[in-house]
Coordinates of C-alpha atoms and ligand atoms in Angstrom, one line a residue:
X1 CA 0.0 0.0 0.0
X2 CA 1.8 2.9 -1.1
X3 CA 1.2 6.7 0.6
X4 CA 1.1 9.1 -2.4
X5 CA 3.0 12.5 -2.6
X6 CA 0.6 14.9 -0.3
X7 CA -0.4 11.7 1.8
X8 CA 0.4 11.9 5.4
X9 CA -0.9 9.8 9.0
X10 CA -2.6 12.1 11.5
X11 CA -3.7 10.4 15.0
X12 CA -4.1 6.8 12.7
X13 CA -6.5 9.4 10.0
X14 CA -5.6 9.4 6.4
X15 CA -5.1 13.0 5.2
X16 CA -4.8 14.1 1.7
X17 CA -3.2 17.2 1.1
X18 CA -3.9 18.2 4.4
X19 CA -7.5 17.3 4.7
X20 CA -8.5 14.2 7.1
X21 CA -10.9 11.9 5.3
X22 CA -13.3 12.0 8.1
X23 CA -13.9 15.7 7.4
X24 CA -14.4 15.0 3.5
X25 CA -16.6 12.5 5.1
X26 CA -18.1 15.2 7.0
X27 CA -18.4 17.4 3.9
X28 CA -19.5 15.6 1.6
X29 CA -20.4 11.8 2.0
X30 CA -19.4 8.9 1.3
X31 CA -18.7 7.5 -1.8
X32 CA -16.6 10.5 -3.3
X33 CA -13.4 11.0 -6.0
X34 CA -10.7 13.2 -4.1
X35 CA -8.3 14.6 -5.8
X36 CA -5.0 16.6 -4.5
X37 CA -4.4 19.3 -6.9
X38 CA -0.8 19.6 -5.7
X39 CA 0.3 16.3 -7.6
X40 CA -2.2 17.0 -10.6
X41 CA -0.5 20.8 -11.2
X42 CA 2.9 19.0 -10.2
X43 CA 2.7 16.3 -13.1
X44 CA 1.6 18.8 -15.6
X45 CA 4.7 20.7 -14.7
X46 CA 7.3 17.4 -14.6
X47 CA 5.8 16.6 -18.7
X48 CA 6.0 20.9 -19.8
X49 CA 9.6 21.4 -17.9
X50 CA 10.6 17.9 -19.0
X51 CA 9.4 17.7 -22.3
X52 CA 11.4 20.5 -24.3
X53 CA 13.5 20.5 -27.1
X54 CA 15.9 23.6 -28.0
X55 CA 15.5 22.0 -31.9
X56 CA 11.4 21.9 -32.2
X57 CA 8.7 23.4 -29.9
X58 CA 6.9 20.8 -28.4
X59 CA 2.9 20.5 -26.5
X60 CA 2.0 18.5 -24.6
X61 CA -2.0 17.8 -24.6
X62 CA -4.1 16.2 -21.9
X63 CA -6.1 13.1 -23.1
X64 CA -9.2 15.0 -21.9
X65 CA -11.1 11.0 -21.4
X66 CA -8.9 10.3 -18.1
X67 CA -10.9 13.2 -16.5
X68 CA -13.2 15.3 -18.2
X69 CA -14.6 18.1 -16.2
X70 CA -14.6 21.9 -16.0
X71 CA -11.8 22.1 -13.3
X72 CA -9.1 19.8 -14.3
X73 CA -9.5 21.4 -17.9
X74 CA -9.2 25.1 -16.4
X75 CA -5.8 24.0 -14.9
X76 CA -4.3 22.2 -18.0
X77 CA -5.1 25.3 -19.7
X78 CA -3.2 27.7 -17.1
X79 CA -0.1 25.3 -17.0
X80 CA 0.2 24.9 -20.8
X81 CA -0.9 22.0 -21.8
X82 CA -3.0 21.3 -25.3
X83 CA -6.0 19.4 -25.0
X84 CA -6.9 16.3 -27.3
X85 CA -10.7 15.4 -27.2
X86 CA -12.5 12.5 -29.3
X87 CA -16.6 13.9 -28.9
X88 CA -18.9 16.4 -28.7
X89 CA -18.8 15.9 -24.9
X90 CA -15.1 16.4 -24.8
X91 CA -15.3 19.3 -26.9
X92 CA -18.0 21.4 -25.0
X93 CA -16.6 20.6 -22.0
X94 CA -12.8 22.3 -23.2
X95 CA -14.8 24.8 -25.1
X96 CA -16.6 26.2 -21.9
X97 CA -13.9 25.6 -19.4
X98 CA -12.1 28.7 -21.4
X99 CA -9.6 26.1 -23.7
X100 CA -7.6 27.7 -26.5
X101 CA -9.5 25.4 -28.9
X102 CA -6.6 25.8 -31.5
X103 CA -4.5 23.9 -29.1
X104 CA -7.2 21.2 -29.3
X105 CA -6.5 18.1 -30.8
X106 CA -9.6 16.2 -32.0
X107 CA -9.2 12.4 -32.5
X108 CA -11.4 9.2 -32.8
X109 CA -12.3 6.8 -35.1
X110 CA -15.5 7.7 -36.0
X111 CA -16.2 11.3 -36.2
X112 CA -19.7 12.6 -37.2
X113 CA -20.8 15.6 -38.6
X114 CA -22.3 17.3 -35.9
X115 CA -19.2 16.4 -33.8
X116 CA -17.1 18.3 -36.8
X117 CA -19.3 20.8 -37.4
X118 CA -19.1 22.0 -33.8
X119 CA -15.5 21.4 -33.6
X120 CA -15.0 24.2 -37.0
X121 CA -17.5 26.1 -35.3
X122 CA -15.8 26.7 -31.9
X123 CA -12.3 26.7 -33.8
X124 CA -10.7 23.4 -33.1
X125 CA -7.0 23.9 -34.5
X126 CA -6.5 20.3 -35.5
X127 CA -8.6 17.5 -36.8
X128 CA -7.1 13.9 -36.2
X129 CA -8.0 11.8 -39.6
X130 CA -8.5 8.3 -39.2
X131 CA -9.0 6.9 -42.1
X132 CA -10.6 7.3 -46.0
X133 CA -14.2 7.1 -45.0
X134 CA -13.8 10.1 -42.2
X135 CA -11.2 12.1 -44.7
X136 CA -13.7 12.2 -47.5
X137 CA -16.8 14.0 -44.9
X138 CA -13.8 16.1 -42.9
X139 CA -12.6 17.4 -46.2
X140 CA -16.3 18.1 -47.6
X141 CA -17.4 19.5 -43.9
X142 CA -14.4 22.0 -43.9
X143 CA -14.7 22.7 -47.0
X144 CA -18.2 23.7 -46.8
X145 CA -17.7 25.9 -43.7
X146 CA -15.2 27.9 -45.7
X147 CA -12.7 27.5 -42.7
X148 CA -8.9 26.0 -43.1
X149 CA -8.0 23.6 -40.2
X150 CA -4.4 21.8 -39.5
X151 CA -4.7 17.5 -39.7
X152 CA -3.2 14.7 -38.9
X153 CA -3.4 11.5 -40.4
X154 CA -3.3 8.7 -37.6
X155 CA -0.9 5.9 -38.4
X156 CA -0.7 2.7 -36.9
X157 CA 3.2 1.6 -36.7
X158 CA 2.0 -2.2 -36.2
X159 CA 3.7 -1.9 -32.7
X160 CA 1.4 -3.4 -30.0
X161 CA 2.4 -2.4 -26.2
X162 CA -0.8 -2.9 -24.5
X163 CA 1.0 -5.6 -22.5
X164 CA 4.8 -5.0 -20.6
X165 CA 6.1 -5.7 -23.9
X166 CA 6.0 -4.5 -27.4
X167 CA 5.2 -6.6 -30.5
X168 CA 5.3 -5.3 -33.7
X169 CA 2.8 -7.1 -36.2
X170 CA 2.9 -6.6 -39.6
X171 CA -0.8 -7.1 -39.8
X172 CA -2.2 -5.3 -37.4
X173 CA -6.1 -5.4 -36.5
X174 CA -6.5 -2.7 -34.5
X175 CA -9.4 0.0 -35.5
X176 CA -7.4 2.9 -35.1
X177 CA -5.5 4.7 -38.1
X178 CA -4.1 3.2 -41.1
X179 CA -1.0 1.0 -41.3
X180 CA 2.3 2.0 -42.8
X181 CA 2.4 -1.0 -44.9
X182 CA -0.6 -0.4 -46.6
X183 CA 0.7 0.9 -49.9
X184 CA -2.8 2.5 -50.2
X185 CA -1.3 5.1 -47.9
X186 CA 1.0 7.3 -49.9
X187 CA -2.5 8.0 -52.3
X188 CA -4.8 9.3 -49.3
X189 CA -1.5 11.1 -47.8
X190 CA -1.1 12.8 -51.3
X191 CA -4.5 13.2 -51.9
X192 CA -5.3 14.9 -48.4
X193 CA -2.2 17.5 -49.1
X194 CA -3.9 18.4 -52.4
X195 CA -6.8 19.9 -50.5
X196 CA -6.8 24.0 -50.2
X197 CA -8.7 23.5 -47.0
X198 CA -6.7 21.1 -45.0
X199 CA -3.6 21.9 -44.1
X200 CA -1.9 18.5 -44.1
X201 CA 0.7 19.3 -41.1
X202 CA 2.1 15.3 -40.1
X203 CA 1.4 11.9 -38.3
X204 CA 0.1 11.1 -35.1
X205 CA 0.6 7.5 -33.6
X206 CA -0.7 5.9 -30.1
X207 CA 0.7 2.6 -29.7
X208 CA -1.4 1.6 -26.3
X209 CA -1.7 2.5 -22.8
X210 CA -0.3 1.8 -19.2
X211 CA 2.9 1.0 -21.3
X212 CA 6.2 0.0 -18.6
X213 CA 8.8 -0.3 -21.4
X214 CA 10.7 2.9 -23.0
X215 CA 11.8 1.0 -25.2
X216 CA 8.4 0.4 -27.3
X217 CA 7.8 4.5 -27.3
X218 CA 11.5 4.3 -28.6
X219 CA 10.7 1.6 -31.6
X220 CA 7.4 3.7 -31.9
X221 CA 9.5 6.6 -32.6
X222 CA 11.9 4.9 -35.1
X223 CA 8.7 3.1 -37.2
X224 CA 7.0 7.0 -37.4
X225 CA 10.1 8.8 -38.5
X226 CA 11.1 6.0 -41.2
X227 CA 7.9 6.1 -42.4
X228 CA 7.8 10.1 -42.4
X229 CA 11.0 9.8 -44.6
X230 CA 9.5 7.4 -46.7
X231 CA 6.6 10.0 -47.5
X232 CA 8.8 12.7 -48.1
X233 CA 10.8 10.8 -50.4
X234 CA 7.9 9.4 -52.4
X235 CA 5.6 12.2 -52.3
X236 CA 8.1 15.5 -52.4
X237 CA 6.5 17.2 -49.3
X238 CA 7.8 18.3 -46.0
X239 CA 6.0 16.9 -42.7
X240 CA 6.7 19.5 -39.6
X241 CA 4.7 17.7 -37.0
X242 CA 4.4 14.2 -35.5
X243 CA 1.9 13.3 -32.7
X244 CA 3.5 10.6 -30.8
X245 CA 0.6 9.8 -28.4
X246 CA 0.1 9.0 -24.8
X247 CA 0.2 5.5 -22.9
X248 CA 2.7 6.1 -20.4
X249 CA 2.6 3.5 -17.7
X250 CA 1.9 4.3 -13.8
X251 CA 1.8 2.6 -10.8
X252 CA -1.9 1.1 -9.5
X253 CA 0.2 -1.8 -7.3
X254 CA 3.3 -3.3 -6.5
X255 CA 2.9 -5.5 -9.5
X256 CA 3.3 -1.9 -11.3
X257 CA 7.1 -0.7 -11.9
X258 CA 7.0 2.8 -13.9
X259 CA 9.6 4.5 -15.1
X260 CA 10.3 7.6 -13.3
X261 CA 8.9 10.3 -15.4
X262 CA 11.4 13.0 -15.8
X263 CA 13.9 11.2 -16.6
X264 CA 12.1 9.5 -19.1
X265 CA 10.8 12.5 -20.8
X266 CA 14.1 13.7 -21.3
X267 CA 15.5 10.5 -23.1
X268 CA 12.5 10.4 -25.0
X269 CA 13.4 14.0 -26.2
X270 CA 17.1 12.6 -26.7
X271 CA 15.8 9.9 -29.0
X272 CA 13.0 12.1 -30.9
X273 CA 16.1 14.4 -32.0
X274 CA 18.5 11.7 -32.6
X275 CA 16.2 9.8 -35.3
X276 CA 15.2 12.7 -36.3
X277 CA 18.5 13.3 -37.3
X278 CA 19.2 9.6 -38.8
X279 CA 16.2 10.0 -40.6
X280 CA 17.1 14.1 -41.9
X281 CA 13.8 15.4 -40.7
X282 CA 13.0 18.8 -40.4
X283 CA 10.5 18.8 -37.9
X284 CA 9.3 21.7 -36.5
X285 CA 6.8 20.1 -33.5
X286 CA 6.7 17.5 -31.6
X287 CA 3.4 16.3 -29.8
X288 CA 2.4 13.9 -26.9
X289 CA -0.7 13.3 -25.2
X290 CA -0.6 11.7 -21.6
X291 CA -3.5 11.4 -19.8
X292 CA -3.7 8.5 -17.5
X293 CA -0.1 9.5 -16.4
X294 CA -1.3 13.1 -15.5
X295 CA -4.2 12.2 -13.4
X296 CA -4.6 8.3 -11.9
X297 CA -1.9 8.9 -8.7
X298 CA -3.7 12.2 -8.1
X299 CA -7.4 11.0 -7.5
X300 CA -8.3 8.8 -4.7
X301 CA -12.2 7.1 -3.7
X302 CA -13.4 7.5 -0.8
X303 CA -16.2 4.9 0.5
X304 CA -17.4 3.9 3.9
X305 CA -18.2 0.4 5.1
X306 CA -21.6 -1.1 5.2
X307 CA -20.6 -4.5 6.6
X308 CA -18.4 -7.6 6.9
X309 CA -19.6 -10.7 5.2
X310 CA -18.0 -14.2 5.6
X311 CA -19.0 -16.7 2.5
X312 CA -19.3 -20.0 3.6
X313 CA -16.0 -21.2 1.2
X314 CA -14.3 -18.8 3.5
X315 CA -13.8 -15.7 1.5
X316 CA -14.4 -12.3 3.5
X317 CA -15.9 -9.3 2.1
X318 CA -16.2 -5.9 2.6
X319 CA -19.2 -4.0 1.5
X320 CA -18.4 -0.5 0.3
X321 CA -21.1 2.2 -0.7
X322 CA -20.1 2.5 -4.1
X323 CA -18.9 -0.4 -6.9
X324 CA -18.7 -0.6 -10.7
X325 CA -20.6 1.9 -11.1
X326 CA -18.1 4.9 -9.9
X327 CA -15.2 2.2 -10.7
X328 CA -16.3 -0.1 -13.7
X329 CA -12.2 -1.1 -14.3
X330 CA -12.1 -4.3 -12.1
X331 CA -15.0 -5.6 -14.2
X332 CA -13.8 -4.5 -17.2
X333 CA -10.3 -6.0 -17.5
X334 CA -9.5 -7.1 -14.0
X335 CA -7.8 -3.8 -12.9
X336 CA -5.7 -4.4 -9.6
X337 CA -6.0 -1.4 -7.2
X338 CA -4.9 -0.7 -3.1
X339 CA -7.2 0.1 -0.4
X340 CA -6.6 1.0 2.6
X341 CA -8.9 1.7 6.1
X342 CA -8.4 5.7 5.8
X343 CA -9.5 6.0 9.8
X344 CA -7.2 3.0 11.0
X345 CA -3.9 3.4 9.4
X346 CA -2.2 2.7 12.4
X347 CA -3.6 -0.6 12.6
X348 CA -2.0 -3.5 11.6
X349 CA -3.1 -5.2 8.3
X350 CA -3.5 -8.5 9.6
X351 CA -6.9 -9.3 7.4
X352 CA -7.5 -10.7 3.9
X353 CA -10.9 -9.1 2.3
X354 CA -12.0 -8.9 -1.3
X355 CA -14.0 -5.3 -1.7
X356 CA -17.0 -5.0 -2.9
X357 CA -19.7 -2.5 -4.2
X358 CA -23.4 -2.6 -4.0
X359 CA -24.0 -3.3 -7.6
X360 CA -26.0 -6.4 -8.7
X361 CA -23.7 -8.2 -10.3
X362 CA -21.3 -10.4 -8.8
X363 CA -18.2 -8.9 -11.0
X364 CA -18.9 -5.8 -9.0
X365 CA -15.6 -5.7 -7.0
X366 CA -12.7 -3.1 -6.5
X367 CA -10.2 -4.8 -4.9
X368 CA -9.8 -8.6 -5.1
X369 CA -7.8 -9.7 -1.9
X370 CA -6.8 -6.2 0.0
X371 CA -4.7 -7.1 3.6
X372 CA -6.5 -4.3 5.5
X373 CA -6.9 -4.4 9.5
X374 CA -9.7 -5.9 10.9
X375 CA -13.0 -4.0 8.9
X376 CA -16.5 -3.0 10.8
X377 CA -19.5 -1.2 9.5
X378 CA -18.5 2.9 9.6
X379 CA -14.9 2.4 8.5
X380 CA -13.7 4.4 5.9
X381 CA -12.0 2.6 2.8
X382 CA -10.3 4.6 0.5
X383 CA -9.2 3.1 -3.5
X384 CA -6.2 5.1 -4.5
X385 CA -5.3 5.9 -7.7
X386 CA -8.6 5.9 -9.2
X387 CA -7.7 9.4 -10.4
X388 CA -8.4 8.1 -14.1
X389 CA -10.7 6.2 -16.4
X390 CA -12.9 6.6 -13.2
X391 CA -15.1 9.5 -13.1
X392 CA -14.8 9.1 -16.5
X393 CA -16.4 5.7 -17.3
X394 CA -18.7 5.8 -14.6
X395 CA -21.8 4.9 -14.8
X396 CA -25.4 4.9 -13.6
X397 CA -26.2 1.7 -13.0
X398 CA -28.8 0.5 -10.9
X399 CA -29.5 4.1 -10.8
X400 CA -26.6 5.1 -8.7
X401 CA -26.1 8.9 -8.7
X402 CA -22.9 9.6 -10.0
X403 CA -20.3 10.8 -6.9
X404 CA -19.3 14.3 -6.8
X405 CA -15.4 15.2 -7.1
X406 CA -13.7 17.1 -4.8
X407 CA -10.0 18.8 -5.0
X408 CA -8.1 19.2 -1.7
X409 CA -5.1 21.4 -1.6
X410 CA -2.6 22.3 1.5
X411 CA -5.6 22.1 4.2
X412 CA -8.8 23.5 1.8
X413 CA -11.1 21.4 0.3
X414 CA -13.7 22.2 -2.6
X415 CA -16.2 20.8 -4.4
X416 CA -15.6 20.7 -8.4
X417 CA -18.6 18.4 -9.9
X418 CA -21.2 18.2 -7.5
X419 CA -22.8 14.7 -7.2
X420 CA -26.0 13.7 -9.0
X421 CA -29.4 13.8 -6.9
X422 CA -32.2 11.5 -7.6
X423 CA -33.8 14.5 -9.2
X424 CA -30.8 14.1 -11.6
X425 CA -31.3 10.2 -12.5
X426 CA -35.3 10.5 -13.7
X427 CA -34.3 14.2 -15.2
X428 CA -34.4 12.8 -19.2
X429 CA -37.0 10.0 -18.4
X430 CA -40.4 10.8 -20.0
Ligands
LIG501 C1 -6.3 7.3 -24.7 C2 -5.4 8.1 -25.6 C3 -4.4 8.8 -25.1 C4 -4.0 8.8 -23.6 O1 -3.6 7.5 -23.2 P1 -3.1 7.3 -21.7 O2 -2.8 5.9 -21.6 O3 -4.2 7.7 -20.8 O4 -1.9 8.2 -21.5 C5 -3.6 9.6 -26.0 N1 -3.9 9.6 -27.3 C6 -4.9 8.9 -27.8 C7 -5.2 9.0 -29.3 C8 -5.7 8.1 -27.0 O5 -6.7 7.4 -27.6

């Protein structure tokens, strides 16, 4: 069980950021996301100041889907970063939080028109294409409104690093972007830089998420620049930018061994100029996109205990006041996470429980076998690093509200999405 930057022990009371979990309790019930702004505006700092080049400018964008709301967009914007958003949702939400929408980045693999239309209409400086079908409406849609917007085409370098390790397949099956080896490629590329209206700038490339190894954002990097000669060569045109995603892994448990994070970003710099160079590239920006990284260590749930329950095979449970539906990731793809009892950290962990929610649905855990201290109805349990792919993928099932989301900084807490009410949950029923 690891204490996080900004956590400390107080009479055997969690507190985060200077805030005891029995006065968020207090506050604002139980279940609740808390977040200590300290370490979000801290990581957004280590990827700006770490992330430079004196050859090319570089941005860094927040993956807005780790944690979309008003609040955490408000402060990427004020620390610099870009934003990259793949809806309508994601878009409106940067839009009204105050975003420099040319520093937004839309992606996704199936754009509509409405989604582009508002994305022209509130000035979105670069469109993400993903493949022939979407070019041929992005280029009609822009076209149409008149307006010229910067694009990307997505590649897919054939490296898969979902796992520890990287594999690169030659056939690669994955929806996103459009393979390097498919000849096909150099037509649409040549085709898309014919267009008055687009302003064919360069590549972007994601290669997975929650990645360990430098050394497949390294490959990544090699495939991408090759490639980017290759066009140049073929096609007589000059690529400026390259997009080379998030993914970058961080620590849920022990199992979890990240790299440490300045560090990396400076070697990653090191090796974006170097091939850069072995390929004689004349890039003028380079791009990334972290967003689990920025916000998962930062954000915490906070739950109390309903009971103990023994099953008769032997396994112990605790019952916490929330589940799947603020957390869906255990249920999803088995997504290990720590807990710890926030009022009796002083206590020794001498119990095995698996945590559950409240959900009906027996996948509806959070924590498969958690060594906590002896757990009684009242206790408060607290899931750290639920600080992304949380809010964000929660859900409302069996009409749960959705939790409000607080952000605690040196002693001060605050409320930054207010939790749904029951009024809330019938509000669109007819
Ligand atoms: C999800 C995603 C990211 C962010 O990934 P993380 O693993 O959260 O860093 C970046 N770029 C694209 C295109 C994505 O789909």
């Amino acid at each position: 069980m690891r204490l996080f930057d900004g956590m400390t022990v107080e009479n055997g009371e969690l507190n985060i950021s200077g805030v005891g979990v029995s006065e968020l309790k207090a506050q604002y019930g139980t279940p609740l996301y808390v977040y200590d702004e300290n370490m979000l505006v801290n990581q957004c700092r280590t990827f700006i100041n770490n992330f430079k080049s004196s050859r090319f400018s570089t941005e860094v964008l927040f993956a807005s889907k780790a944690f979309s709301c008003l609040e955490v967009l408000r402060i990427a914007n004020r620390e610099g970063l870009g934003v990259d958003v793949v809806s309508l949702g994601e878009i409106h939400t940067a839009y009204k939080a105050g975003y420099d929408m040319r520093r937004a980045y839309f992606h996704g693999n199936n754009k509509t028109r409405e989604e582009l239309q508002y994305a022209l209409e509130v000035g979105v400086g670069t469109i993400v294409i993903d493949n022939n079908y979407e070019y041929e409406m992005i280029n009609k849609i822009v076209r149409e409104s008149g307006n010229t917007v910067d694009v990307l085409l997505r590649i897919n370098t054939g490296i898969d690093a979902h796992t520890h390790e990287y594999i690169k397949t030659a056939k690669d099956d994955s929806k996103f972007g459009y393979s390097v080896y498919d000849e096909t490629i150099y037509d649409l590329i040549a085709d898309i830089n014919n267009q008055s209206n687009l302003n064919f700038v360069g590549f972007h490339s994601h290669i997975g998420s929650q990645i360990f190894e430098k050394t497949s954002f390294f490959e990544a990097v090699k495939v991408v620049m090759e490639f980017t000669r290759r066009v140049q060569e073929r096609l007589g045109l000059t690529i400026s930018v390259l997009n080379l995603g998030g993914g970058f892994g961080v620590y849920y448990t022990e199992e979890d061994r990240p790299f440490e994070l300045a560090e990396f970003l400076r070697e990653y710099i090191e090796v974006v100029e170097r091939e850069s160079d072995n390929f004689g590239l004349d890039l003028t920006k380079v791009v990334i996109e972290p967003g689990r990284s920025l916000t998962c260590n930062a954000g915490s749930t906070l739950y109390s205990v309903g009971g103990v329950k023994k099953t008769f095979a032997g396994r112990e449970y605790v019952f916490v006041d929330g589940g799947m539906a603020d957390n869906p990731r255990y249920a999803l793809y088995k997504a290990k996470y720590e807990a710890m009892l926030a009022n009796k950290m002083n206590e020794e962990a001498d119990a095995t429980y698996t945590v559950a929610g409240k959900c009906c649905e027996s996948g509806d855990m959070l924590v498969m076998d958690a060594k906590l201290p002896r757990a009684e109805q009242g206790d408060l349990l607290l899931v750290s690093s639920t600080g992304a792919y949380n809010y964000s993928m929660s859900s409302n099932y069996n009409r749960l509200p959705k939790l409000p989301v607080v952000f605690v900084k040196d002693g001060t807490s605050r409320l930054v999405v207010k939790g749904e009410t029951l009024e809330d949950l019938i509000r669109q029923d007819i």
